[in-house]
PDB file of C-alpha atoms in Angstrom:
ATOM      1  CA  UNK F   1      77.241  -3.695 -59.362  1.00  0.00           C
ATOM      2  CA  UNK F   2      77.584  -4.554 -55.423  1.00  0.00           C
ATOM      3  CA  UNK F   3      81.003  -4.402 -53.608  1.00  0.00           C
ATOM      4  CA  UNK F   4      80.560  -5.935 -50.499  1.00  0.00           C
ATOM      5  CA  UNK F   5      83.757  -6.008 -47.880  1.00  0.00           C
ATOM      6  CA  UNK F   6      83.753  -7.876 -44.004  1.00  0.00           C
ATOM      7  CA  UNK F   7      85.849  -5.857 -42.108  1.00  0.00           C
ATOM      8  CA  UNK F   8      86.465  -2.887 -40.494  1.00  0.00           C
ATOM      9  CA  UNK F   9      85.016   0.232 -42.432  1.00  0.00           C
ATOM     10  CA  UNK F  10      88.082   2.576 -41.612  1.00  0.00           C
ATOM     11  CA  UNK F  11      90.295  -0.262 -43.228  1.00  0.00           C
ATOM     12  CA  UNK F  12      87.993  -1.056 -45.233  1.00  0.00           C
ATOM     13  CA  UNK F  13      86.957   2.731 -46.455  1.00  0.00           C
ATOM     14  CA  UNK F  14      90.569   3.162 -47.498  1.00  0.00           C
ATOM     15  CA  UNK F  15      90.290   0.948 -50.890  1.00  0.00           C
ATOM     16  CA  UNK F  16      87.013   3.355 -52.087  1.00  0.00           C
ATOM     17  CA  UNK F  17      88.502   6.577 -54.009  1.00  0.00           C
ATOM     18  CA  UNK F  18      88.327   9.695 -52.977  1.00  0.00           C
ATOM     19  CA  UNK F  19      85.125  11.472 -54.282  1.00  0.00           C
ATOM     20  CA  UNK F  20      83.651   8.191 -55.777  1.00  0.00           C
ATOM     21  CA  UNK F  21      80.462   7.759 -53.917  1.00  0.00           C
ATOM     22  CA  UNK F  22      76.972   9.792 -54.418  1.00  0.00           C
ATOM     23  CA  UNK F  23      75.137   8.700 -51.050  1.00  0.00           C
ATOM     24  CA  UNK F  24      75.849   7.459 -47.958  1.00  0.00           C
ATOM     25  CA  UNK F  25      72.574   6.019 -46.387  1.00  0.00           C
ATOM     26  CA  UNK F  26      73.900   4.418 -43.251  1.00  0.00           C
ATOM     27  CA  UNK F  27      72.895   4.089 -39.187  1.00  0.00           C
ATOM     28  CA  UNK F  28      76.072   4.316 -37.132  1.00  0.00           C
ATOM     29  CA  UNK F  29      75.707   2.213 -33.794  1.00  0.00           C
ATOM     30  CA  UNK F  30      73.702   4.037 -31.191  1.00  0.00           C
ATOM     31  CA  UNK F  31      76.342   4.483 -27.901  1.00  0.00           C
ATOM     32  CA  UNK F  32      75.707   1.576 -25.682  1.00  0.00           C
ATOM     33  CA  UNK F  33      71.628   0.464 -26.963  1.00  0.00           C
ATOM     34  CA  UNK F  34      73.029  -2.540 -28.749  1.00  0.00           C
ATOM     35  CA  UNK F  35      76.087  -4.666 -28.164  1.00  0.00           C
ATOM     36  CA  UNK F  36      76.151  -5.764 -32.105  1.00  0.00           C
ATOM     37  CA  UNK F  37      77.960  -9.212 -30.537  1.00  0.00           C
ATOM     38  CA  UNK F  38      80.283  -7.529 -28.426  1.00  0.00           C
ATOM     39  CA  UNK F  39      81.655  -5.154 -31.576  1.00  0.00           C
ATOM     40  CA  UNK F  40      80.037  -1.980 -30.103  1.00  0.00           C
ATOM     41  CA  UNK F  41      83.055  -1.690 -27.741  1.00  0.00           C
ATOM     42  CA  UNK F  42      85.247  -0.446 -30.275  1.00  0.00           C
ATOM     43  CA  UNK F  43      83.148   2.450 -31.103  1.00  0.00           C
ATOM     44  CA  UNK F  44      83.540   5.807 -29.937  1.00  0.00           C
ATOM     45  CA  UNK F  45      84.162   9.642 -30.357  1.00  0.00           C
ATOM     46  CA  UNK F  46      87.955   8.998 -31.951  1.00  0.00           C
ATOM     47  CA  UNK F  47      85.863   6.436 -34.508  1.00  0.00           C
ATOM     48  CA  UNK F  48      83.036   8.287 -35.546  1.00  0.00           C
ATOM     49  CA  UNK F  49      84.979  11.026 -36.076  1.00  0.00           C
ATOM     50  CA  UNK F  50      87.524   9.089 -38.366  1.00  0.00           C
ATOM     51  CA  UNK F  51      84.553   7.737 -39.913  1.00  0.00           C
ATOM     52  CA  UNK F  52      82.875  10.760 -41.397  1.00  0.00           C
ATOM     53  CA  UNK F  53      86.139  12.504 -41.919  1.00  0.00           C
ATOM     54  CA  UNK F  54      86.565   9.679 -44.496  1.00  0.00           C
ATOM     55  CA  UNK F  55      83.016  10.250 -45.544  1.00  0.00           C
ATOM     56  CA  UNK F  56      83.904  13.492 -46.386  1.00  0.00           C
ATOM     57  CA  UNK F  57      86.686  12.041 -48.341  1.00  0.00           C
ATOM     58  CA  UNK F  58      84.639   9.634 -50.930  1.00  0.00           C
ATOM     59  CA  UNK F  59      81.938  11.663 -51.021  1.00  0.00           C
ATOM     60  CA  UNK F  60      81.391  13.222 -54.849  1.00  0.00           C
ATOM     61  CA  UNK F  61      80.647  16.863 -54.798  1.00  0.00           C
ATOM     62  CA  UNK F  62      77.167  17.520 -54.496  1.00  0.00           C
ATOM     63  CA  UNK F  63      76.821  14.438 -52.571  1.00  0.00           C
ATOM     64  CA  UNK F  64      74.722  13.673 -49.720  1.00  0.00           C
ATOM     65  CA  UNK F  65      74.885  11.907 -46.348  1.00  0.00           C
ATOM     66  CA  UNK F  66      72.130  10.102 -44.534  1.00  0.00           C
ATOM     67  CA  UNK F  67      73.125   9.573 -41.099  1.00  0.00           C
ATOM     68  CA  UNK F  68      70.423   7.777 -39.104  1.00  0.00           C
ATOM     69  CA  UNK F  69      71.241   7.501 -35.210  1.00  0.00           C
ATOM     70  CA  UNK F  70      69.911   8.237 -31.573  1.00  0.00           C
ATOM     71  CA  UNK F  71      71.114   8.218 -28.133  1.00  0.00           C
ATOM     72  CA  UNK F  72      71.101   6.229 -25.042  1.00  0.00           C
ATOM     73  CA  UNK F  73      69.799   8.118 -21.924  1.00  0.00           C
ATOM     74  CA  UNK F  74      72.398   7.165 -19.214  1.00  0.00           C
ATOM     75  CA  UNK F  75      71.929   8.476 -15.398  1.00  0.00           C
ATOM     76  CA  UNK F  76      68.813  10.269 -16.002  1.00  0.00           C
ATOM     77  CA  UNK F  77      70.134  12.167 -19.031  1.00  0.00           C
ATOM     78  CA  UNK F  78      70.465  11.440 -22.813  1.00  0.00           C
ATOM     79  CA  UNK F  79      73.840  11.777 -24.314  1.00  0.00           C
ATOM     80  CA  UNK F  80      73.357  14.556 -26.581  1.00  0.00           C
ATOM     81  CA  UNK F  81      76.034  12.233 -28.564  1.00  0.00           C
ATOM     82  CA  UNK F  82      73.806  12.673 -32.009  1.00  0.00           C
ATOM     83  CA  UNK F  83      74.328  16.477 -31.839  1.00  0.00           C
ATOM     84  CA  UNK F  84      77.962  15.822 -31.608  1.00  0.00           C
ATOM     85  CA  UNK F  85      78.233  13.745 -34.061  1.00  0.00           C
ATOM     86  CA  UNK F  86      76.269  16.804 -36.447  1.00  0.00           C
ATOM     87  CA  UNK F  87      78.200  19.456 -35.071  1.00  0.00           C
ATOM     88  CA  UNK F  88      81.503  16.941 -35.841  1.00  0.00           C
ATOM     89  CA  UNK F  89      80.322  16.535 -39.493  1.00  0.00           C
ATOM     90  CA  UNK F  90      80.144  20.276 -39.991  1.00  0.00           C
ATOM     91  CA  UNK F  91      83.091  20.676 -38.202  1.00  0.00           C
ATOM     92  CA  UNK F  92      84.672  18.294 -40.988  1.00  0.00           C
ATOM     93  CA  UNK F  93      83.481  20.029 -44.016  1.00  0.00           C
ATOM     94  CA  UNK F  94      79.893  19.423 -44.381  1.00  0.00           C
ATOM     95  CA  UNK F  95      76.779  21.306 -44.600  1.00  0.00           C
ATOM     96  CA  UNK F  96      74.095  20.392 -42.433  1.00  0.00           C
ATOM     97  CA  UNK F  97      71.489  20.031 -45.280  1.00  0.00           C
ATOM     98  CA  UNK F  98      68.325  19.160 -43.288  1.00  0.00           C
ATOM     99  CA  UNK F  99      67.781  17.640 -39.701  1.00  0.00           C
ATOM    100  CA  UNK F 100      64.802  15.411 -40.548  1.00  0.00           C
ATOM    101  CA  UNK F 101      63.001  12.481 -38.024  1.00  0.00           C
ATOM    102  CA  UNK F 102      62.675   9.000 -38.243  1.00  0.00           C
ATOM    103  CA  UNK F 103      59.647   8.898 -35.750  1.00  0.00           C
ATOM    104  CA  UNK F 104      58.203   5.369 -35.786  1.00  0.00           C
ATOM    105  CA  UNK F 105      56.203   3.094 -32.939  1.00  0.00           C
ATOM    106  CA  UNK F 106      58.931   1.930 -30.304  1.00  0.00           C
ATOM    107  CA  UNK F 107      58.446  -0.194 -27.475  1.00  0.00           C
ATOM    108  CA  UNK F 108      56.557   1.492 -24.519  1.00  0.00           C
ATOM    109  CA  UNK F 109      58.782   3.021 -22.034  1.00  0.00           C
ATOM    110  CA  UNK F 110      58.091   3.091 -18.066  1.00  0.00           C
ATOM    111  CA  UNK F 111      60.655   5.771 -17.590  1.00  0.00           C
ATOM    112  CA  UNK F 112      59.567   9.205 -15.840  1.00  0.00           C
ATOM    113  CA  UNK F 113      59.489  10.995 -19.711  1.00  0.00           C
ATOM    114  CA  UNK F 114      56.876  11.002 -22.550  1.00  0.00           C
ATOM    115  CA  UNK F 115      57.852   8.387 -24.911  1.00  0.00           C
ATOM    116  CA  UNK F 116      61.114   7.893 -27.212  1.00  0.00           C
ATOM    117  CA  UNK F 117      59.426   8.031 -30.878  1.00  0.00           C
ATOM    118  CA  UNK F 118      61.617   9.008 -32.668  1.00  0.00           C
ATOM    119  CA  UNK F 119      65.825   9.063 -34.419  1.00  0.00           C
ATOM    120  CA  UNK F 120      66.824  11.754 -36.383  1.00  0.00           C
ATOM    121  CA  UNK F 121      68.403  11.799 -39.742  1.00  0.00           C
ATOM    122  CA  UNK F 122      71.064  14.105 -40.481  1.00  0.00           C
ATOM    123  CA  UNK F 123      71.690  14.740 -43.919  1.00  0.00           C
ATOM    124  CA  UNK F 124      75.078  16.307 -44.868  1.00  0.00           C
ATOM    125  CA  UNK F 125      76.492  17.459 -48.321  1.00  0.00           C
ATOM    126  CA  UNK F 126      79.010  18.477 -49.779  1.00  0.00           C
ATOM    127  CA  UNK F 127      78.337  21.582 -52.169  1.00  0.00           C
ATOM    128  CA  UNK F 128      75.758  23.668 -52.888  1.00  0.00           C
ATOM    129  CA  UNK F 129      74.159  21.360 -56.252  1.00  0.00           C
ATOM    130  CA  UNK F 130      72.540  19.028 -54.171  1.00  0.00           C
ATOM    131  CA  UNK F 131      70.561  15.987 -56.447  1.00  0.00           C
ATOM    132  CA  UNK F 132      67.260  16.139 -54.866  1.00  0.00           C
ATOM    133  CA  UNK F 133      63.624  13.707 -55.961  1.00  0.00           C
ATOM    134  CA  UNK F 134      61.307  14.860 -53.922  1.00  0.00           C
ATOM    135  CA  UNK F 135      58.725  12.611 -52.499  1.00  0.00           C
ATOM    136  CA  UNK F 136      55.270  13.889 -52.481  1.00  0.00           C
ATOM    137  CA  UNK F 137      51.863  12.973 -50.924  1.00  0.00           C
ATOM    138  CA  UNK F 138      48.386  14.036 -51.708  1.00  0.00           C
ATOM    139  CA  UNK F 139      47.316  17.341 -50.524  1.00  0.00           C
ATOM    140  CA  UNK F 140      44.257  17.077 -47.939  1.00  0.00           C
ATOM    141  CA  UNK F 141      42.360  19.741 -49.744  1.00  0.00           C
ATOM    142  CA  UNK F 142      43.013  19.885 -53.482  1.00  0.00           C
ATOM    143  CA  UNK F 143      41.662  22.404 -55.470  1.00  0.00           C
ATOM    144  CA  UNK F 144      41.312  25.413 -52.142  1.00  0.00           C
ATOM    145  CA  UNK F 145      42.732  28.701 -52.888  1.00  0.00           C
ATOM    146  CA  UNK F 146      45.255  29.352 -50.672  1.00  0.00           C
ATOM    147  CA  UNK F 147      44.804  33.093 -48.814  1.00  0.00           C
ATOM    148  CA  UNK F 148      47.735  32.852 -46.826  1.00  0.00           C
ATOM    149  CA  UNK F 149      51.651  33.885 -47.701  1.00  0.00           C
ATOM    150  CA  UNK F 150      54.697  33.904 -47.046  1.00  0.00           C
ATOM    151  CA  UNK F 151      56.480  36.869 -45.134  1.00  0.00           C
ATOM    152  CA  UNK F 152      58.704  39.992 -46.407  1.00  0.00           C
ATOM    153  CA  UNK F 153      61.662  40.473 -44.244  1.00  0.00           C
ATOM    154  CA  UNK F 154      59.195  43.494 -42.770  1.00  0.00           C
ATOM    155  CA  UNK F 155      56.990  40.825 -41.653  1.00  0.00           C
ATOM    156  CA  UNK F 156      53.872  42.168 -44.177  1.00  0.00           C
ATOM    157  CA  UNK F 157      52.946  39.473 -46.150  1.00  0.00           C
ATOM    158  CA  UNK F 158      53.186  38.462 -49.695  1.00  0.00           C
ATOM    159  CA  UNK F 159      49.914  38.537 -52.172  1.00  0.00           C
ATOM    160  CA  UNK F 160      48.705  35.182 -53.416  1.00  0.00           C
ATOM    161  CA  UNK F 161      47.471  35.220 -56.710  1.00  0.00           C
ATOM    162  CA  UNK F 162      44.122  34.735 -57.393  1.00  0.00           C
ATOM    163  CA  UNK F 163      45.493  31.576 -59.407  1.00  0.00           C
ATOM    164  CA  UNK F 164      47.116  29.815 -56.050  1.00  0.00           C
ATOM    165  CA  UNK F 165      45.002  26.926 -55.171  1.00  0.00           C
ATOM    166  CA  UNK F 166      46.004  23.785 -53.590  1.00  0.00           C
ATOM    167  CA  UNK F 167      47.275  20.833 -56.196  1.00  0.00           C
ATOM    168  CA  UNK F 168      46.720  17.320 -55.733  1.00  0.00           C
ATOM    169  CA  UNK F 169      50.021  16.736 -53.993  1.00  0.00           C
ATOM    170  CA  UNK F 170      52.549  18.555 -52.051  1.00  0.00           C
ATOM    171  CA  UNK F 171      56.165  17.852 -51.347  1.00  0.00           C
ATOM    172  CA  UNK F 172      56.426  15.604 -48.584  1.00  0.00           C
ATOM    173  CA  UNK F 173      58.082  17.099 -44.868  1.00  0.00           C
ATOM    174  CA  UNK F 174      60.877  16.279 -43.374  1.00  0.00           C
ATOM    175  CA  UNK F 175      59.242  13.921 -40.566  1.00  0.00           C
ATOM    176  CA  UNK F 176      58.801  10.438 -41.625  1.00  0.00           C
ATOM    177  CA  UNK F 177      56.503   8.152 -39.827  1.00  0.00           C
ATOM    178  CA  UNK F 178      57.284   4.497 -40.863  1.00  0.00           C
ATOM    179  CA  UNK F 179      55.648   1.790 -38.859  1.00  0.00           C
ATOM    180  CA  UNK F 180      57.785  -1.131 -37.435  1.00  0.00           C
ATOM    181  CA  UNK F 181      56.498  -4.543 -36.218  1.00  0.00           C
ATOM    182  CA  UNK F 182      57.428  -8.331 -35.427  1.00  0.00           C
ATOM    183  CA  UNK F 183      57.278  -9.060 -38.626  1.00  0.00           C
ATOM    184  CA  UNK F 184      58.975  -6.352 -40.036  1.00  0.00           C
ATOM    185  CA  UNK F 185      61.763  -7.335 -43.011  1.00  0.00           C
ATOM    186  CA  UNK F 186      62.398 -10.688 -43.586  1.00  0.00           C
ATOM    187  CA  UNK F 187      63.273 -13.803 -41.737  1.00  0.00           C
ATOM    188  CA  UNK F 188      67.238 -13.030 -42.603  1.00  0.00           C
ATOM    189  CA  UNK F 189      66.934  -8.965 -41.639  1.00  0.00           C
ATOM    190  CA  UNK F 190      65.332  -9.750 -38.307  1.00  0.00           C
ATOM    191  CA  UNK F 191      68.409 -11.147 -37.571  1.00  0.00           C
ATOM    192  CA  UNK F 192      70.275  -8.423 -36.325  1.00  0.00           C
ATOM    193  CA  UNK F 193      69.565  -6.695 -33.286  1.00  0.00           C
ATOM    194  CA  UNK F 194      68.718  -3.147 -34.808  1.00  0.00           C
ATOM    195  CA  UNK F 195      67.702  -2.731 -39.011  1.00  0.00           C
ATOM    196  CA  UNK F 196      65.982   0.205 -40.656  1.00  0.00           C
ATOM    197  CA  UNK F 197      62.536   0.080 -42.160  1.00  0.00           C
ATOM    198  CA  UNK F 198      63.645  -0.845 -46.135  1.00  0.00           C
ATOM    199  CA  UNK F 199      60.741   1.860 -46.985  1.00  0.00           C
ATOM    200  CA  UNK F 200      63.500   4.400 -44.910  1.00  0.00           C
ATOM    201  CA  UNK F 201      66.507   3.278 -46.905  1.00  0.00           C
ATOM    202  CA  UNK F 202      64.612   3.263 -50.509  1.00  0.00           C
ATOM    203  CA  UNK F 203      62.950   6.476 -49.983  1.00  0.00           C
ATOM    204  CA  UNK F 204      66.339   8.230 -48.810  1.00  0.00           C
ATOM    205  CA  UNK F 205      68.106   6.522 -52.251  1.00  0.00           C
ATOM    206  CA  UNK F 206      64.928   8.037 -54.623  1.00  0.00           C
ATOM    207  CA  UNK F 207      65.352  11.200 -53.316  1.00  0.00           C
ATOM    208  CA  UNK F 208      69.098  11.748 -53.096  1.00  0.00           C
ATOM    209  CA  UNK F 209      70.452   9.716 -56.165  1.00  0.00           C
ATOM    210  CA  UNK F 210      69.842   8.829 -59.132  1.00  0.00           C
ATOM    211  CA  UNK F 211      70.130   5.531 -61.265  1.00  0.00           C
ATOM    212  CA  UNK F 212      73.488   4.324 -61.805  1.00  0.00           C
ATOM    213  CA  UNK F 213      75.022   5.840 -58.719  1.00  0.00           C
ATOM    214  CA  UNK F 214      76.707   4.671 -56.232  1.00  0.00           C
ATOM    215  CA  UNK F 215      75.532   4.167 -52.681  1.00  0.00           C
ATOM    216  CA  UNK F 216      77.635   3.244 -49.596  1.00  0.00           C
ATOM    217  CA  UNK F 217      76.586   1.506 -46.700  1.00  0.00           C
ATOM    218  CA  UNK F 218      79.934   1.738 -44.226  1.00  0.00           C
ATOM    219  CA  UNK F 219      77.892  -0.356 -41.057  1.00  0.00           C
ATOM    220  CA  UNK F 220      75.833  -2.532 -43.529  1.00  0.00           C
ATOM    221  CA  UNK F 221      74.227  -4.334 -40.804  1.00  0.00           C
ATOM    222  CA  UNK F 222      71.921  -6.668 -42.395  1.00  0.00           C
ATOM    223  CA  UNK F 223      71.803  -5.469 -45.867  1.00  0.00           C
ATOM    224  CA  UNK F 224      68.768  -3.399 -45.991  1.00  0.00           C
ATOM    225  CA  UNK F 225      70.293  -0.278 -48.148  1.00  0.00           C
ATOM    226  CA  UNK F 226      72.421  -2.705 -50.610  1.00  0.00           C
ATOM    227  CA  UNK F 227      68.745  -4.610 -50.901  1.00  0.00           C
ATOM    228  CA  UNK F 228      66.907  -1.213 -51.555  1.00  0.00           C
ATOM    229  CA  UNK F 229      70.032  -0.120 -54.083  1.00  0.00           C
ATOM    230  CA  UNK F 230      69.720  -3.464 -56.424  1.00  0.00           C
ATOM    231  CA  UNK F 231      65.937  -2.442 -56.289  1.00  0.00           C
ATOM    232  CA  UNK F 232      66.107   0.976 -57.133  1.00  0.00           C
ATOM    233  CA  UNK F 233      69.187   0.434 -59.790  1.00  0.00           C
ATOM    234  CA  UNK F 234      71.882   1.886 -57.901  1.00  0.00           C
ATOM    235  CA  UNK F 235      75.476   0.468 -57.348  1.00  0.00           C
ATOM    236  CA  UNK F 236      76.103  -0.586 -53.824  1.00  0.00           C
ATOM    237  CA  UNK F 237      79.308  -0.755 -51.786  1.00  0.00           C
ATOM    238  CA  UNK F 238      78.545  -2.064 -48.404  1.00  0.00           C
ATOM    239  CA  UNK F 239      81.279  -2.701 -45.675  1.00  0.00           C
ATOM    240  CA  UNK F 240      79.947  -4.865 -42.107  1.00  0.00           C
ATOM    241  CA  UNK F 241      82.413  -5.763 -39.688  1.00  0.00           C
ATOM    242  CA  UNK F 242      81.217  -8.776 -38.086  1.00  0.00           C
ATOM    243  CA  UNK F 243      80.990 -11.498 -40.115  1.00  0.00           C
ATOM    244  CA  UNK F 244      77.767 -12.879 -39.028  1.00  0.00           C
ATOM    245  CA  UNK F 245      75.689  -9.821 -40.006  1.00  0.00           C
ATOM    246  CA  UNK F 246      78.076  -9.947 -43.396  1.00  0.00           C
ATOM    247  CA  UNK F 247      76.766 -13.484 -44.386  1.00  0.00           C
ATOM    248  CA  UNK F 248      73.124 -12.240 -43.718  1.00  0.00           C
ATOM    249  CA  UNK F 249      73.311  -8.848 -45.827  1.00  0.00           C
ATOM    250  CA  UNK F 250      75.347 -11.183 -48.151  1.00  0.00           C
ATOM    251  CA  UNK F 251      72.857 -13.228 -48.765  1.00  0.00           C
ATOM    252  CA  UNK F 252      69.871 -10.714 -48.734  1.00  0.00           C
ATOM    253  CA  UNK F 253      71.456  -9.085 -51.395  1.00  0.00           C
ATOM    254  CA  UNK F 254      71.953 -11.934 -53.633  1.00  0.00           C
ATOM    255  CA  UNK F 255      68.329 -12.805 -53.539  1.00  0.00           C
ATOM    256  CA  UNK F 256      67.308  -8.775 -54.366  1.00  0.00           C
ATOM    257  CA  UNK F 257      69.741  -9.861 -57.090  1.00  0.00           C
ATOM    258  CA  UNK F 258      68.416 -12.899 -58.409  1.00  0.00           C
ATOM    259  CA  UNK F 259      64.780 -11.731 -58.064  1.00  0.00           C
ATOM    260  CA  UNK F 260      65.792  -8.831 -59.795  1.00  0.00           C
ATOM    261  CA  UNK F 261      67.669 -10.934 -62.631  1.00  0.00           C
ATOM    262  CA  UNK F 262      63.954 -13.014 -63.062  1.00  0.00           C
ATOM    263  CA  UNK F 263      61.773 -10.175 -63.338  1.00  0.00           C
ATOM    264  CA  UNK F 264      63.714  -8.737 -66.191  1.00  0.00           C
TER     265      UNK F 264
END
């Protein structure tokens, strides 16, 4: 089921219940880097911090948080405003369950620093019975016993086995590289000024929910999660505040629908 609402998402946020949702995958705008048709005036510290305070609110115990942002580098200095915004969270409740990176290939940059390649992803919980899928790739060298260890407290290390060889896979990290070009998404998604990868938004659903759930989007943008949660079998709510980017994720969504209606 998909609940989609055009409005303001601390308005809006008020009709969801209080511990109702199992995942928030969303990407809060980024300070001043877009101007989301003039909305991203209204944002700021006082919002952000309403916003995850009501997070915190609808969130189910045992619930997670994906919170996907960056900052802006103004006078020569970056804003530091994403470390707020974790250090707010926490402040609110919420563990700080992993600091992971979105590292991906941006634009070149002719400022005097290495290149920007990268947004981090907060994830914060509520809880300590996290619902976790892990992702895994395949190990580089299956089948090689492993002679190294982990660490006592005394800093000696800890005997392998003889058994302990490499598998075929291993659980993915915590820095995800997803590619972006041009043609990235669809004609509808490259519509707005700043979407996610759909491989970030389904990956973060498989491995922090489960079928059935329900998945909130509170800056929907152009639909990308509530596409990824009718693909994945997850209930979506999604709430966009300019209407524009509404009738795009609106539509987006229907389609995943339909599509997924056919292949049944």
């Amino acid at each position: 089921m998909n609940k989609l609402m055009q409005g303001d998402c601390l308005e809006r946020m008020k009709e969801i219940p209080d511990g109702s949702v199992d995942l928030t995958v969303t990407s809060p705008p980024y300070d001043n880097l877009r101007t989301y048709n003039g909305n991203n005036d209204q944002w700021g510290e006082h919002v952000w911090k309403a916003v995850i305070a009501d997070l915190y609110r609808v969130t189910k115990d045992g619930g997670v948080v994906v919170w996907v942002v960056g900052d802006a580098t103004i006078k020569g200095s970056e804003t530091g405003n994403s470390f707020k915004q974790a250090l707010g969270a926490m402040e609110c409740g919420f563990n700080l369950h992993d600091t992971m990176i979105y590292q991906t290939n941006k634009p070149p940059s002719n400022a005097n620093r290495y290149q920007q390649d990268f947004e981090y992803m907060f994830i914060f919980s509520i809880g300590k019975r996290v619902k976790f899928n892990p992702l895994h790739v395949p190990t580089l060298y299956p089948g090689v016993k492993n002679s190294g260890g982990n660490r006592a407290s005394n800093g000696q290390k800890i005997k392998r086995t003889e058994e302990n060889r490499t598998g075929t896979s291993k659980r993915k990290g915590n820095i995800w590289y997803i590619p972006r070009s041009s043609k990235s998404g669809d004609q509808f998604s490259r519509k707005h000024p700043a979407t996610f990868p759909y491989k970030l938004a389904h990956d973060h659903i498989i491995s922090w929910s489960n079928e059935g759930d329900t998945i909130l989007d509170p800056f929907m943008g152009s639909g990308t999660t509530g596409v990824a949660c009718v693909n994945t079998g997850r209930d979506f709510i999604g709430i966009e505040l300019d209407q524009s980017y509404f009738d795009i994720a609106q539509h987006r969504i229907d389609q995943a629908a339909l599509k997924e209606e056919d292949d049944e």
